[in-house]
Amino acid sequence: MTKDTTKIIRGFKDIYNDLEIKLLVDFETIISNISKQYGINELRPPILERTELFERSIGTDTEIGNKEMYSFEDKNSESISLRPEGTVTCVRCVIENNLIYDRGIKRKKYWYYGPMFRRERPQKGRFRQFNQFGIEYFGFDDINSDLEVIMFGNRLFKKELGIKDAKLHINSIGNAEDRKKYGDTIKSFLKKHTKILTEDQKKTLNRNPIRLLDTKSETLREILYELPNLIDMLSIKSRKRVEDLLEKLNQSNIEYILDNSIVRGLDYYNDTVFEWKHKSLGSQDAICAGGRYDSLVNKIGKIDVPAVGFAVGVERVLLVLRESYKNAKENNIVVIINYAKKDSVKCLMKTEKLRDQFNKIVFYSTNSSSTLDKQYKQAEKINPNYILYFGDEEVRSDKYTIKILKDGIKHEQISESELIEILKRINKWAINIPKKKKNFYLGLRII
Ligand code: HAM
């Protein structure tokens, strides 16, 4: 049967929407700026790697390693795969290129950004091609590096992107022995409940019981609430580590939820594991996930290098940001119509002052040699939500006129403080203007 070649493959998506493109470009600028501030270097590994690399590192008993990879035979009969995630590729890259050493000491920090591929069942926030931004700290075994990685996430979500209601869920899965012991506890605990388990859940119970903790089934969740928490069964060292980390989070005023269901779907973690979640996303609510993986580098490259990191699901972050844009019902472009005959320089200076005060608003001046009518038509083409009029009278009297285009409301003769209040509101909802990219905002339509 011939397929309709004008249709995209299921689970993939085209990106063409103005707002989405704008948010993506902003996001890319923000991550590269913050990474610089933390002294993290960029890596750009390839998208294809040997299948065996992923199978050995992610684990063949995990969903990704077991059935979600896009794997195929190359012409030389070697099995290769589109990367399902970035950590393993980064590890291969830093080992092969000897990038772990910094002036003779085993420690280096890297970030990456790019597409990942998983053949999962498509649903809201779950795509078969999606982008991850990740950071990975190699050679750091101290608790402060776990804290710094979390602080980075906190800065990114709360301060830079303004996603104040992102929630940090944290747990510790201890060492391999702790997990084995806890897995056995789950197995014996669930013996009396086998009837309610689906075939898939029974398989998970046999192979990797702690994965049942992040089940989406409410019935199973309720039963599992009765279990002791994993952190209460950890070995002394792991227990101390998580307690110290939680104490440091308290001292840093970073809110968290200690969550026994955070166990991660990849095999390489130990001790600290965490996810940032957002309630607007439904069942696929993790916008970022990560943790410590002290044995992965050894597993791949036979050298001991402790490591910690996370990856952000970029499309999910964009879904959250798009929602807040819709709720905001504002955009951040103010067109200035300067129709002063005598004091046009004062109008420009006033605009400069507003730019100093509101760094997230685009103030766009029309061609002031045109008539008021023509300037208005120009302004409409730019499609801002606000038009601010500056003429001789406004400059003289310090009373202003601002038109809110979407409602057709014109506030005339308002005082400077009233004007400032309106601009403060716009500034609050606008996301950061990337440096050197102001023009990009023009013509942006909020949908
Ligand atoms: P992960 O939990 O598999 O971890 O993925 C990290 C994030 O990628 C998720 O929290 C989610 O936001 C996003 N994501 C995952 N699958 C999809 C999908 N199908 N569609 C859209 N977004 C998705 C890892 O990949 C680890 N490598 C993270 C890490 C880095 N751990 C240490 N360093």
Short mmCIF file of N, CA, C and O in Angstrom, two decimals, residues 140-200:
data_model
loop_
_atom_site.label_atom_id
_atom_site.label_comp_id
_atom_site.label_asym_id
_atom_site.label_seq_id
_atom_site.Cartn_x
_atom_site.Cartn_y
_atom_site.Cartn_z
N PHE A 140 33.15 14.74 39.53
CA PHE A 140 32.70 15.43 40.75
C PHE A 140 31.91 14.45 41.61
O PHE A 140 30.87 13.97 41.19
N ASP A 141 32.46 14.16 42.82
CA ASP A 141 31.72 13.24 43.69
C ASP A 141 31.13 13.94 44.90
O ASP A 141 30.49 13.35 45.74
N ASP A 142 31.37 15.27 45.02
CA ASP A 142 30.92 15.98 46.22
C ASP A 142 29.43 16.30 46.15
O ASP A 142 28.85 16.44 45.07
N ILE A 143 28.84 16.43 47.36
CA ILE A 143 27.39 16.72 47.42
C ILE A 143 27.11 18.11 46.84
O ILE A 143 26.06 18.35 46.26
N ASN A 144 28.09 19.00 46.97
CA ASN A 144 27.88 20.35 46.43
C ASN A 144 27.68 20.33 44.92
O ASN A 144 27.03 21.22 44.36
N SER A 145 28.25 19.33 44.22
CA SER A 145 28.03 19.31 42.77
C SER A 145 26.59 18.87 42.46
O SER A 145 25.98 19.38 41.53
N ASP A 146 26.01 17.96 43.29
CA ASP A 146 24.59 17.63 43.12
C ASP A 146 23.77 18.91 43.31
O ASP A 146 22.85 19.21 42.56
N LEU A 147 24.17 19.65 44.37
CA LEU A 147 23.44 20.88 44.69
C LEU A 147 23.57 21.90 43.55
O LEU A 147 22.60 22.53 43.15
N GLU A 148 24.79 22.03 43.00
CA GLU A 148 24.98 23.03 41.93
C GLU A 148 24.15 22.69 40.69
O GLU A 148 23.56 23.56 40.05
N VAL A 149 24.11 21.38 40.36
CA VAL A 149 23.32 20.96 39.21
C VAL A 149 21.84 21.31 39.43
O VAL A 149 21.15 21.82 38.54
N ILE A 150 21.37 21.10 40.67
CA ILE A 150 19.98 21.45 40.98
C ILE A 150 19.79 22.96 40.96
O ILE A 150 18.77 23.48 40.48
N MET A 151 20.80 23.70 41.46
CA MET A 151 20.72 25.17 41.45
C MET A 151 20.61 25.68 40.01
O MET A 151 19.91 26.65 39.73
N PHE A 152 21.33 25.02 39.10
CA PHE A 152 21.27 25.40 37.68
C PHE A 152 19.83 25.27 37.19
O PHE A 152 19.28 26.18 36.55
N GLY A 153 19.21 24.11 37.51
CA GLY A 153 17.81 23.89 37.10
C GLY A 153 16.90 24.93 37.70
O GLY A 153 16.02 25.49 37.04
N ASN A 154 17.14 25.25 38.98
CA ASN A 154 16.32 26.24 39.67
C ASN A 154 16.43 27.61 38.97
O ASN A 154 15.45 28.30 38.75
N ARG A 155 17.66 27.96 38.62
CA ARG A 155 17.89 29.25 37.93
C ARG A 155 17.17 29.24 36.58
O ARG A 155 16.46 30.18 36.22
N LEU A 156 17.37 28.14 35.84
CA LEU A 156 16.78 28.06 34.50
C LEU A 156 15.25 28.19 34.56
O LEU A 156 14.66 29.03 33.87
N PHE A 157 14.63 27.35 35.39
CA PHE A 157 13.16 27.32 35.38
C PHE A 157 12.56 28.52 36.08
O PHE A 157 11.67 29.17 35.54
N LYS A 158 13.05 28.80 37.29
CA LYS A 158 12.37 29.82 38.10
C LYS A 158 12.78 31.23 37.70
O LYS A 158 11.95 32.10 37.54
N LYS A 159 14.11 31.45 37.59
CA LYS A 159 14.56 32.84 37.38
C LYS A 159 14.51 33.23 35.91
O LYS A 159 14.03 34.28 35.55
N GLU A 160 15.05 32.37 35.04
CA GLU A 160 15.19 32.77 33.63
C GLU A 160 13.89 32.58 32.85
O GLU A 160 13.52 33.42 32.05
N LEU A 161 13.23 31.43 33.03
CA LEU A 161 12.04 31.16 32.24
C LEU A 161 10.75 31.56 32.95
O LEU A 161 9.68 31.55 32.35
N GLY A 162 10.86 31.90 34.23
CA GLY A 162 9.68 32.36 34.97
C GLY A 162 8.65 31.26 35.22
O GLY A 162 7.47 31.55 35.42
N ILE A 163 9.09 29.98 35.20
CA ILE A 163 8.13 28.89 35.48
C ILE A 163 8.15 28.66 36.99
O ILE A 163 8.77 27.72 37.49
N LYS A 164 7.49 29.57 37.70
CA LYS A 164 7.59 29.57 39.17
C LYS A 164 6.98 28.31 39.78
O LYS A 164 7.33 27.92 40.88
N ASP A 165 5.98 27.73 39.08
CA ASP A 165 5.31 26.58 39.70
C ASP A 165 5.89 25.25 39.25
O ASP A 165 5.25 24.21 39.42
N ALA A 166 7.12 25.24 38.72
CA ALA A 166 7.81 23.96 38.47
C ALA A 166 8.19 23.39 39.84
O ALA A 166 8.63 24.13 40.71
N LYS A 167 7.98 22.09 40.01
CA LYS A 167 8.24 21.49 41.33
C LYS A 167 9.38 20.49 41.23
O LYS A 167 9.39 19.62 40.35
N LEU A 168 10.31 20.60 42.18
CA LEU A 168 11.44 19.68 42.22
C LEU A 168 11.08 18.46 43.09
O LEU A 168 10.79 18.62 44.27
N HIS A 169 11.08 17.28 42.46
CA HIS A 169 10.83 16.03 43.21
C HIS A 169 12.17 15.32 43.32
O HIS A 169 12.86 15.12 42.33
N ILE A 170 12.51 14.91 44.52
CA ILE A 170 13.84 14.35 44.71
C ILE A 170 13.76 13.04 45.50
O ILE A 170 12.82 12.84 46.28
N ASN A 171 14.75 12.18 45.29
CA ASN A 171 14.81 10.91 46.02
C ASN A 171 16.25 10.43 46.00
O ASN A 171 17.10 11.00 45.31
N SER A 172 16.51 9.36 46.74
CA SER A 172 17.81 8.70 46.59
C SER A 172 17.55 7.23 46.36
O SER A 172 16.71 6.63 47.06
N ILE A 173 18.25 6.65 45.38
CA ILE A 173 18.06 5.21 45.13
C ILE A 173 19.28 4.43 45.63
O ILE A 173 19.44 3.26 45.31
N GLY A 174 20.16 5.09 46.39
CA GLY A 174 21.27 4.41 47.05
C GLY A 174 22.20 3.69 46.10
O GLY A 174 22.37 4.09 44.94
N ASN A 175 22.80 2.58 46.61
CA ASN A 175 23.71 1.81 45.75
C ASN A 175 23.00 0.56 45.25
O ASN A 175 21.85 0.29 45.61
N ALA A 176 23.72 -0.25 44.43
CA ALA A 176 23.08 -1.41 43.79
C ALA A 176 22.51 -2.37 44.83
O ALA A 176 21.42 -2.92 44.66
N GLU A 177 23.24 -2.52 45.95
CA GLU A 177 22.77 -3.45 46.99
C GLU A 177 21.47 -2.94 47.64
O GLU A 177 20.55 -3.70 47.90
N ASP A 178 21.45 -1.61 47.88
CA ASP A 178 20.22 -1.01 48.47
C ASP A 178 19.02 -1.28 47.57
O ASP A 178 17.93 -1.60 48.03
N ARG A 179 19.26 -1.14 46.27
CA ARG A 179 18.14 -1.31 45.33
C ARG A 179 17.69 -2.76 45.28
O ARG A 179 16.51 -3.06 45.17
N LYS A 180 18.66 -3.66 45.35
CA LYS A 180 18.34 -5.09 45.32
C LYS A 180 17.48 -5.43 46.55
O LYS A 180 16.45 -6.09 46.46
N LYS A 181 17.92 -4.91 47.73
CA LYS A 181 17.19 -5.17 48.98
C LYS A 181 15.76 -4.61 48.91
O LYS A 181 14.80 -5.27 49.26
N TYR A 182 15.67 -3.40 48.38
CA TYR A 182 14.34 -2.76 48.29
C TYR A 182 13.46 -3.49 47.28
O TYR A 182 12.26 -3.66 47.48
N GLY A 183 14.09 -3.93 46.19
CA GLY A 183 13.37 -4.71 45.17
C GLY A 183 12.79 -5.98 45.78
O GLY A 183 11.63 -6.32 45.52
N ASP A 184 13.58 -6.65 46.62
CA ASP A 184 13.09 -7.88 47.27
C ASP A 184 11.92 -7.56 48.20
O ASP A 184 10.96 -8.32 48.28
N THR A 185 12.02 -6.40 48.89
CA THR A 185 10.91 -5.99 49.77
C THR A 185 9.64 -5.79 48.94
O THR A 185 8.56 -6.22 49.33
N ILE A 186 9.79 -5.15 47.77
CA ILE A 186 8.61 -4.92 46.92
C ILE A 186 8.04 -6.27 46.47
O ILE A 186 6.83 -6.49 46.51
N LYS A 187 8.94 -7.18 46.07
CA LYS A 187 8.47 -8.49 45.58
C LYS A 187 7.66 -9.20 46.66
O LYS A 187 6.56 -9.69 46.39
N SER A 188 8.20 -9.25 47.88
CA SER A 188 7.46 -10.01 48.89
C SER A 188 6.19 -9.25 49.30
O SER A 188 5.16 -9.86 49.55
N PHE A 189 6.25 -7.91 49.28
CA PHE A 189 5.07 -7.12 49.62
C PHE A 189 3.95 -7.35 48.60
O PHE A 189 2.77 -7.44 48.96
N LEU A 190 4.31 -7.47 47.33
CA LEU A 190 3.27 -7.58 46.29
C LEU A 190 2.76 -9.00 46.07
O LEU A 190 1.85 -9.22 45.29
N LYS A 191 3.38 -9.95 46.78
CA LYS A 191 2.92 -11.35 46.63
C LYS A 191 1.42 -11.47 46.84
O LYS A 191 0.72 -12.15 46.10
N LYS A 192 0.92 -10.73 47.85
CA LYS A 192 -0.51 -10.85 48.15
C LYS A 192 -1.39 -10.01 47.19
O LYS A 192 -2.60 -9.97 47.32
N HIS A 193 -0.74 -9.31 46.27
CA HIS A 193 -1.54 -8.46 45.37
C HIS A 193 -1.38 -8.86 43.91
O HIS A 193 -1.75 -8.08 43.02
N THR A 194 -0.81 -10.02 43.63
CA THR A 194 -0.49 -10.36 42.23
C THR A 194 -1.72 -10.30 41.31
O THR A 194 -1.58 -10.02 40.13
N LYS A 195 -2.89 -10.53 41.88
CA LYS A 195 -4.12 -10.55 41.05
C LYS A 195 -4.36 -9.21 40.35
O LYS A 195 -4.87 -9.18 39.23
N ILE A 196 -4.01 -8.13 41.02
CA ILE A 196 -4.31 -6.83 40.40
C ILE A 196 -3.22 -6.40 39.39
O ILE A 196 -3.38 -5.41 38.68
N LEU A 197 -2.14 -7.15 39.31
CA LEU A 197 -1.05 -6.74 38.41
C LEU A 197 -1.32 -7.15 36.96
O LEU A 197 -1.80 -8.26 36.71
N THR A 198 -1.01 -6.24 36.04
CA THR A 198 -1.13 -6.60 34.62
C THR A 198 0.08 -7.46 34.24
O THR A 198 1.05 -7.55 35.01
N GLU A 199 0.04 -8.03 33.04
CA GLU A 199 1.15 -8.88 32.61
C GLU A 199 2.45 -8.07 32.57
O GLU A 199 3.50 -8.53 33.00
N ASP A 200 2.36 -6.83 32.05
CA ASP A 200 3.56 -5.98 31.97
C ASP A 200 4.10 -5.69 33.36
O ASP A 200 5.32 -5.70 33.59
#
